[in-house]
Coordinates of C-alpha atoms and ligand atoms in Angstrom, one line a residue:
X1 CA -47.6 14.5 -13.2
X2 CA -45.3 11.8 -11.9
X3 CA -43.3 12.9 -8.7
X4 CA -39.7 12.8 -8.9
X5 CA -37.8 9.4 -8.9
X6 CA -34.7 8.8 -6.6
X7 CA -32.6 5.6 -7.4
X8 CA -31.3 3.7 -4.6
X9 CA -28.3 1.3 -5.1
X10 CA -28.3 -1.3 -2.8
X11 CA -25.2 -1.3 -0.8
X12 CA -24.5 -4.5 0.6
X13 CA -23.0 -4.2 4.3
X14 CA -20.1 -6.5 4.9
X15 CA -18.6 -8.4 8.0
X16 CA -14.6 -7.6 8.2
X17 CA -12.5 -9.0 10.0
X18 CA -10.0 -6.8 11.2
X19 CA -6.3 -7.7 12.4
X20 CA -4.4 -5.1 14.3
X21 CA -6.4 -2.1 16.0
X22 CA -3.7 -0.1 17.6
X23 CA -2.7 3.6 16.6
X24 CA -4.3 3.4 12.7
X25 CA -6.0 0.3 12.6
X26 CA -8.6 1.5 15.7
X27 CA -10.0 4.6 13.7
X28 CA -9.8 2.7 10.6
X29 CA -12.1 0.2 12.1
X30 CA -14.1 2.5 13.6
X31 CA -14.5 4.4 10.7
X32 CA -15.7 0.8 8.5
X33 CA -18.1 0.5 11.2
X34 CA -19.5 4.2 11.0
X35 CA -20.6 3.5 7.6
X36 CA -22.2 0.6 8.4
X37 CA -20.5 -2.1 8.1
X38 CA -19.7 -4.8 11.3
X39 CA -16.0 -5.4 12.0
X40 CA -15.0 -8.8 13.7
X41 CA -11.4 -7.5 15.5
X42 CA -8.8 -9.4 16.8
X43 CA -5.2 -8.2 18.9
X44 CA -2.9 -8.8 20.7
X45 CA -4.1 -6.3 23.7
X46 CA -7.9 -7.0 24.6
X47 CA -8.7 -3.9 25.7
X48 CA -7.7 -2.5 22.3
X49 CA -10.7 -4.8 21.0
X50 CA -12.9 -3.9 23.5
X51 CA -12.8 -0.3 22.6
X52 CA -14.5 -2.0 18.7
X53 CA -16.8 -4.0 20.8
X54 CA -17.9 -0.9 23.1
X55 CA -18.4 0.8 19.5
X56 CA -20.9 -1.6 18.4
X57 CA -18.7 -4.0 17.2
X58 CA -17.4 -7.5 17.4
X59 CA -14.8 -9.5 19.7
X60 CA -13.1 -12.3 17.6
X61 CA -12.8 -15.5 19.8
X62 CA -9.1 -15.8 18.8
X63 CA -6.7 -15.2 15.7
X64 CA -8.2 -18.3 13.0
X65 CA -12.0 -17.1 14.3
X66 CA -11.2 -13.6 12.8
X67 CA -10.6 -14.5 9.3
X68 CA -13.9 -16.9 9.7
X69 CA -17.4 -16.1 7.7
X70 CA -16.3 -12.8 7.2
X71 CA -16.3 -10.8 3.5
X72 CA -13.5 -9.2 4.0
X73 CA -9.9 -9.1 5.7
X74 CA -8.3 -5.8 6.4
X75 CA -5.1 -6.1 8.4
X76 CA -2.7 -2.9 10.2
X77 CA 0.1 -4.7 11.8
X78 CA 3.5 -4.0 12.7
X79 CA 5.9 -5.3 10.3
X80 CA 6.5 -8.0 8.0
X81 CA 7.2 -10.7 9.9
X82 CA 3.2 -10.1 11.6
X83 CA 1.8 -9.8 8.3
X84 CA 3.9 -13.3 6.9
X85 CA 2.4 -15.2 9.9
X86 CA -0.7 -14.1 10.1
X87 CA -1.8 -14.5 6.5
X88 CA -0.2 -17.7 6.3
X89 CA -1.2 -19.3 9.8
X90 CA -4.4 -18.0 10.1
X91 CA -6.2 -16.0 7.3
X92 CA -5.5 -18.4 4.4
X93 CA -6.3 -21.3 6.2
X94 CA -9.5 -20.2 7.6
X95 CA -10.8 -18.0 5.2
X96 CA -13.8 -18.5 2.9
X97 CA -13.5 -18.5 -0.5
X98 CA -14.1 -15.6 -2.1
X99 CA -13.0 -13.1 1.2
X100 CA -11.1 -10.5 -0.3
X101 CA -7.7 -9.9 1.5
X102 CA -6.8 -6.1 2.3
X103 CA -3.1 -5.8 3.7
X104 CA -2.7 -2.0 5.1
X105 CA 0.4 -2.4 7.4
X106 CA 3.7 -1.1 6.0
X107 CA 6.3 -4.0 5.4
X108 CA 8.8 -5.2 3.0
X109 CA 8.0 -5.6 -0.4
X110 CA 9.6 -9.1 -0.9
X111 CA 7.6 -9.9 2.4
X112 CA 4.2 -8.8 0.7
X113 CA 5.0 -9.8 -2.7
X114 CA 5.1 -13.5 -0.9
X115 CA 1.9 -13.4 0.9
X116 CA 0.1 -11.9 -2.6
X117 CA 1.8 -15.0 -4.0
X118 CA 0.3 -17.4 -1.2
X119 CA -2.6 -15.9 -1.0
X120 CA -3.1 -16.7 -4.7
X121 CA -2.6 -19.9 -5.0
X122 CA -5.3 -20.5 -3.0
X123 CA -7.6 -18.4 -5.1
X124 CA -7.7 -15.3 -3.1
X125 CA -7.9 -11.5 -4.2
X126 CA -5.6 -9.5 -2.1
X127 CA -4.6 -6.2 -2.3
X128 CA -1.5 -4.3 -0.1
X129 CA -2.6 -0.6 0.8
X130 CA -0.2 0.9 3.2
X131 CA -1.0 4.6 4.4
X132 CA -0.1 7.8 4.5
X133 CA -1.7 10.3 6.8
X134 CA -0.9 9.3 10.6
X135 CA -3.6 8.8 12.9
X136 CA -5.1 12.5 12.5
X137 CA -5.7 10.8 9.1
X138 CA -7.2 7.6 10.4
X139 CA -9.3 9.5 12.3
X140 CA -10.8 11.4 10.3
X141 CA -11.0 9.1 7.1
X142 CA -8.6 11.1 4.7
X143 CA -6.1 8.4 4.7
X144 CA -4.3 8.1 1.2
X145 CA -3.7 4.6 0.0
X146 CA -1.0 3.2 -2.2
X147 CA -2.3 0.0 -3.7
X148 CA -0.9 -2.9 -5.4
X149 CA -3.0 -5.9 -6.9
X150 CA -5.2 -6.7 -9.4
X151 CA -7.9 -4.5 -10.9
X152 CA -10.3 -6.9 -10.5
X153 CA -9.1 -6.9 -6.2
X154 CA -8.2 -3.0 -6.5
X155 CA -12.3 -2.7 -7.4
X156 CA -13.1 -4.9 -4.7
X157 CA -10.9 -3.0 -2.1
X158 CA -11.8 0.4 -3.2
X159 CA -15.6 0.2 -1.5
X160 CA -13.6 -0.2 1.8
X161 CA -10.4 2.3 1.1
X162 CA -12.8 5.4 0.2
X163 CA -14.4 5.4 3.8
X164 CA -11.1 5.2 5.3
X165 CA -9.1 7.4 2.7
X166 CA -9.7 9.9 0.6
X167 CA -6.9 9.5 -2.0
X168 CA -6.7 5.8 -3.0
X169 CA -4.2 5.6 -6.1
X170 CA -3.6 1.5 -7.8
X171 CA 0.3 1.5 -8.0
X172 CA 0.4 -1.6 -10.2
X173 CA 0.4 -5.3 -9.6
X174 CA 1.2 -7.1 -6.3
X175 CA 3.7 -5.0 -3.8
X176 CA 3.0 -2.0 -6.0
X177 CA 1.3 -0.4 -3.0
X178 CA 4.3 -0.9 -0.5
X179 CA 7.1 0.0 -3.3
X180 CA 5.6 3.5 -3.8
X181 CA 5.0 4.2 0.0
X182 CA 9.2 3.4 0.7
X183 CA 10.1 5.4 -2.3
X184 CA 8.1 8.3 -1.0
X185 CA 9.3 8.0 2.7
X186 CA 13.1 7.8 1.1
X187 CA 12.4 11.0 -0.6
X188 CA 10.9 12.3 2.3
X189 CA 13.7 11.3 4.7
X190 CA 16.2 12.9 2.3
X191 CA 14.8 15.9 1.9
X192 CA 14.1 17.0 5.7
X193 CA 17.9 16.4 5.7
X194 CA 18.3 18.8 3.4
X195 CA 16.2 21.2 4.8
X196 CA 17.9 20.8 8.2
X197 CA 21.4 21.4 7.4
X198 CA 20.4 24.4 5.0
X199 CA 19.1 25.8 8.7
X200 CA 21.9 24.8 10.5
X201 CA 23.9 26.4 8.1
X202 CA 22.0 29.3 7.4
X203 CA 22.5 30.0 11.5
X204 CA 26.2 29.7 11.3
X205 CA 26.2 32.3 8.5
X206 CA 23.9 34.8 10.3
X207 CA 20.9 34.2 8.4
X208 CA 17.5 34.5 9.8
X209 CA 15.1 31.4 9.8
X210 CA 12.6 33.6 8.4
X211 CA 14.6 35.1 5.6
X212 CA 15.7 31.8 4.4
X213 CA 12.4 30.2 4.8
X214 CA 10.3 33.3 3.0
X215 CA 13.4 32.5 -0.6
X216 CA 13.5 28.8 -0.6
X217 CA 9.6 28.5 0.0
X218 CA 9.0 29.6 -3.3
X219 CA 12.2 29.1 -4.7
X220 CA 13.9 25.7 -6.1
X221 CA 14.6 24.4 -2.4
X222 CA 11.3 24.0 -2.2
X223 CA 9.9 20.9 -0.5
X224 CA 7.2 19.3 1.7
X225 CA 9.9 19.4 4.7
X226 CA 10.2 22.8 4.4
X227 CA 7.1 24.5 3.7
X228 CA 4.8 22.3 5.4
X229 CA 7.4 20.4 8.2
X230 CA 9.5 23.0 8.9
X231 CA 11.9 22.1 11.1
X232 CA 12.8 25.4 13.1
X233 CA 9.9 26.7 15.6
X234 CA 8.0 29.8 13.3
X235 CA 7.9 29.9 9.7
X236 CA 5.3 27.0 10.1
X237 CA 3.1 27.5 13.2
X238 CA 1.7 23.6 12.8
X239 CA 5.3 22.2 12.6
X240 CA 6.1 19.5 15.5
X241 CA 9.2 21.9 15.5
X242 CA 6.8 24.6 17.5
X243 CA 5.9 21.9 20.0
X244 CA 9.3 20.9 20.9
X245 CA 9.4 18.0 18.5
X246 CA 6.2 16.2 19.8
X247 CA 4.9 14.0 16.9
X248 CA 3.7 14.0 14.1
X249 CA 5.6 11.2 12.6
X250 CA 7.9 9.4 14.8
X251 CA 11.9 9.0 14.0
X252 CA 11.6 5.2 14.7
X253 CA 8.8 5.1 12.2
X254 CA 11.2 7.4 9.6
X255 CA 13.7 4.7 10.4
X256 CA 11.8 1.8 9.8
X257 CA 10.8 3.1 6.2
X258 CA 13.9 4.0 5.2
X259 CA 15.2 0.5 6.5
X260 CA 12.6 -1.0 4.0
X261 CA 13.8 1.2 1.2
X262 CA 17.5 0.4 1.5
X263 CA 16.4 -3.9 2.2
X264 CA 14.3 -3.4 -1.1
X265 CA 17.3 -1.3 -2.7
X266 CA 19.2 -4.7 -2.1
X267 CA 17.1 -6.9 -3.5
X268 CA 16.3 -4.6 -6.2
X269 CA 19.7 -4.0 -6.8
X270 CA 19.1 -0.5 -7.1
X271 CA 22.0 1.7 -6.4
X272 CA 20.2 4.4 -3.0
X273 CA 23.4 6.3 -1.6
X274 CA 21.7 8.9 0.0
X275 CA 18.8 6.4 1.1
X276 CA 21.6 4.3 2.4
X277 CA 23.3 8.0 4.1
X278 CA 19.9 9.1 5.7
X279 CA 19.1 5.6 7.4
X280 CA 22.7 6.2 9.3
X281 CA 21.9 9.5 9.9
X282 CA 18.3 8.4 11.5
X283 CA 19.6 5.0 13.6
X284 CA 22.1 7.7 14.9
X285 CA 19.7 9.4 16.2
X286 CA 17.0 7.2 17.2
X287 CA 19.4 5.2 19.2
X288 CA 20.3 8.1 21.0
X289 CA 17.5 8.3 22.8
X290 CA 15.2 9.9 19.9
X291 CA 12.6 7.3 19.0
X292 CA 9.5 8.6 20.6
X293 CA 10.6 12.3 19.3
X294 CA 9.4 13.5 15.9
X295 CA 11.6 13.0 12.8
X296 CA 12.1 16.8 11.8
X297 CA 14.2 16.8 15.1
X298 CA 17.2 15.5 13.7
X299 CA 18.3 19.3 12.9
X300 CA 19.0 19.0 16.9
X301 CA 21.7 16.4 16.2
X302 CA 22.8 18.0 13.1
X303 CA 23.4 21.5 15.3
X304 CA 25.4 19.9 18.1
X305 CA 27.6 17.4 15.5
Ligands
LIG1 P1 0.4 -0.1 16.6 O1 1.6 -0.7 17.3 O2 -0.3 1.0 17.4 O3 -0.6 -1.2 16.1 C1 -0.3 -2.4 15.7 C2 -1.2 -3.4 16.5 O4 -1.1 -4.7 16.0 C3 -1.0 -3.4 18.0 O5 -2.1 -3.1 18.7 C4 -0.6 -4.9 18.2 O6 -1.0 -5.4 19.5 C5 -1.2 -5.6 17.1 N1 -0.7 -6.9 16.7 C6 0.6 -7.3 16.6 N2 0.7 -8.6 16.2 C7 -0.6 -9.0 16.1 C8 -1.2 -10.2 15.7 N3 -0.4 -11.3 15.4 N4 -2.5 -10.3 15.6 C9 -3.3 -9.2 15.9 N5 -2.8 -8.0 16.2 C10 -1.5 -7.9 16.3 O7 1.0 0.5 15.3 P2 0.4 1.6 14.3 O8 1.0 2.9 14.6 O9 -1.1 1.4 14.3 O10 1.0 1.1 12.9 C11 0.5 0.0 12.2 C12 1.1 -0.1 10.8 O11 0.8 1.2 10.1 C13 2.6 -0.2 10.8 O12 3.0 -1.0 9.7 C14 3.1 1.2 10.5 O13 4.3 1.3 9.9 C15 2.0 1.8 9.7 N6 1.8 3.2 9.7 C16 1.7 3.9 10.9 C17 1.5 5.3 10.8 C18 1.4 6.1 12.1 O14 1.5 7.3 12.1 N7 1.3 5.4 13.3 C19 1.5 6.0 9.6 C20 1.5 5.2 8.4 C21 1.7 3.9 8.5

């Protein structure tokens, strides 16, 4: 009797080149190399790389060298105006035909649609896959990913988004990725609003944060801000509101999403007032001192307005 037969599929381990390895793009790089894969990294700080480098992987001599004879290209910049520059300075000019393009950073859509287009026309499959999930979720791989492109690049990126994420969903065509992410964060913005004031309220009218938290949490109110965000100290024992507002997700990182959504509103011609309402409520108060401080601790300002 024959034994029992195990199929191997051989999985081909790539060389990535990897721009940007600060708060998300480190664990996501050091995830890629976990499963076996060899990242090439480049940034701005040098000792940023060499924490890849003391991880086993490598040290790229200088921006051009890190979109050189690698497979891939994953980027996890800072904003658009990175992402514009170094696509179109370094990565396209430098980058063998055939490296597939992976854009994680959260930017503009008219900014990414652009670079898709670029990218493009000189043959390349790109994909934009910003994040949701903070570092906790870089770390640990569970990142979920909002992608726009092509099938044909969506199948390409998806080998490399499953070990960093665990829910990758294809949003459509090019920007796709970046359109859904500022339509959530919108949403998201709004609604912790919401949920602030009803506790700001519900204190001026003598109701207990408890009482109002045990209807609305399985009543219509509820809401993501609410039953897993809360933004009083005690319904939700993980909140940042329990650890003084530590984040968590940064009100300079609420505001530059909801900046995006209002610049793609624009350009859209969409018709966002309470997109437009919350990005004045959070420049308010990020510019007061609040950047640093997490988002759900804008009920602060809204108590002493
Ligand atoms: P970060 O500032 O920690 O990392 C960005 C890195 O890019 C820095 O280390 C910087 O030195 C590097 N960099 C800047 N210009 C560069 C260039 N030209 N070439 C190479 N490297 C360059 O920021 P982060 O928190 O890791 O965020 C990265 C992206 O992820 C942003 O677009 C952000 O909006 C998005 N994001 C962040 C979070 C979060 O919780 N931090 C969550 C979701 C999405």
């Amino acid at each position: 009797m024959s034994g029992p037969f195990f199929f191997y599929r051989e999985e081909k381990m790539a060389t990535i080149g990897f721009f940007g390895v600060g708060h998300m793009g480190g664990p996501m790089a050091l995830n890629l190399q976990k499963a076996g894969h060899t990242v090439k990294a480049f940034d701005l700080s040098a000792d940023l790389v060499q924490l890849i480098v003391d991880a086993g992987g490598l040290a790229a001599k200088d921006a051009a060298d890190t979109a050189k004879d690698v497979d891939v290209v994953v980027s996890m910049l800072p904003a658009g105006p990175h992402v514009s520059a170094v696509y179109n300075k370094e990565v396209l000019p430098n980058a063998a035909p055939g490296t597939l393009l992976i854009d994680c950073s959260t930017i503009d859509v008219d900014t990414s649609r652009a670079v898709h287009k670029a990218a493009a026309e000189k043959g390349f499959d790109m994909v934009d896959a910003p994040v949701s999930g903070g570092v906790g979720g870089a770390e640990a791989g569970t990142l979920t990913f909002m992608v726009g492109g092509s099938d044909k690049a969506f199948e390409a990126a998806r080998t490399y988004l499953d070990i960093m994420g665990k829910n990758i969903v294809h949003c459509g065509g090019a920007g796709n990725g970046q359109a859904a992410k500022i339509c959530n964060n919108m949403m998201l913005g709004i609604q912790m609003l919401s949920v602030a004031e009803a506790f700001v309220l519900a204190e001026k009218l003598g109701l207990d944060h408890q009482k109002l938290f045990d209807v609305s949490s399985t009543a219509s109110g509820q809401c993501w801000s609410l039953t897993t965000y809360c933004p009083v100290p005690g319904p939700v024992p993980t909140s940042p509101a329990n650890r003084d507002y530590q984040p968590g997700f940064a009100a300079a990182m609420m505001l530059k999403d909801l900046r995006l959504a209002q610049d793609a509103s624009g350009s859209a011609g969409a018709v966002t007032e309470m997109g437009q309402h919350a990005a004045d409520l959070y420049t308010r108060f990020a510019e007061s001192g609040n950047e640093g401080v997490d988002f759900s601790g804008i009920i602060n300002m809204i108590r002493n307005s």
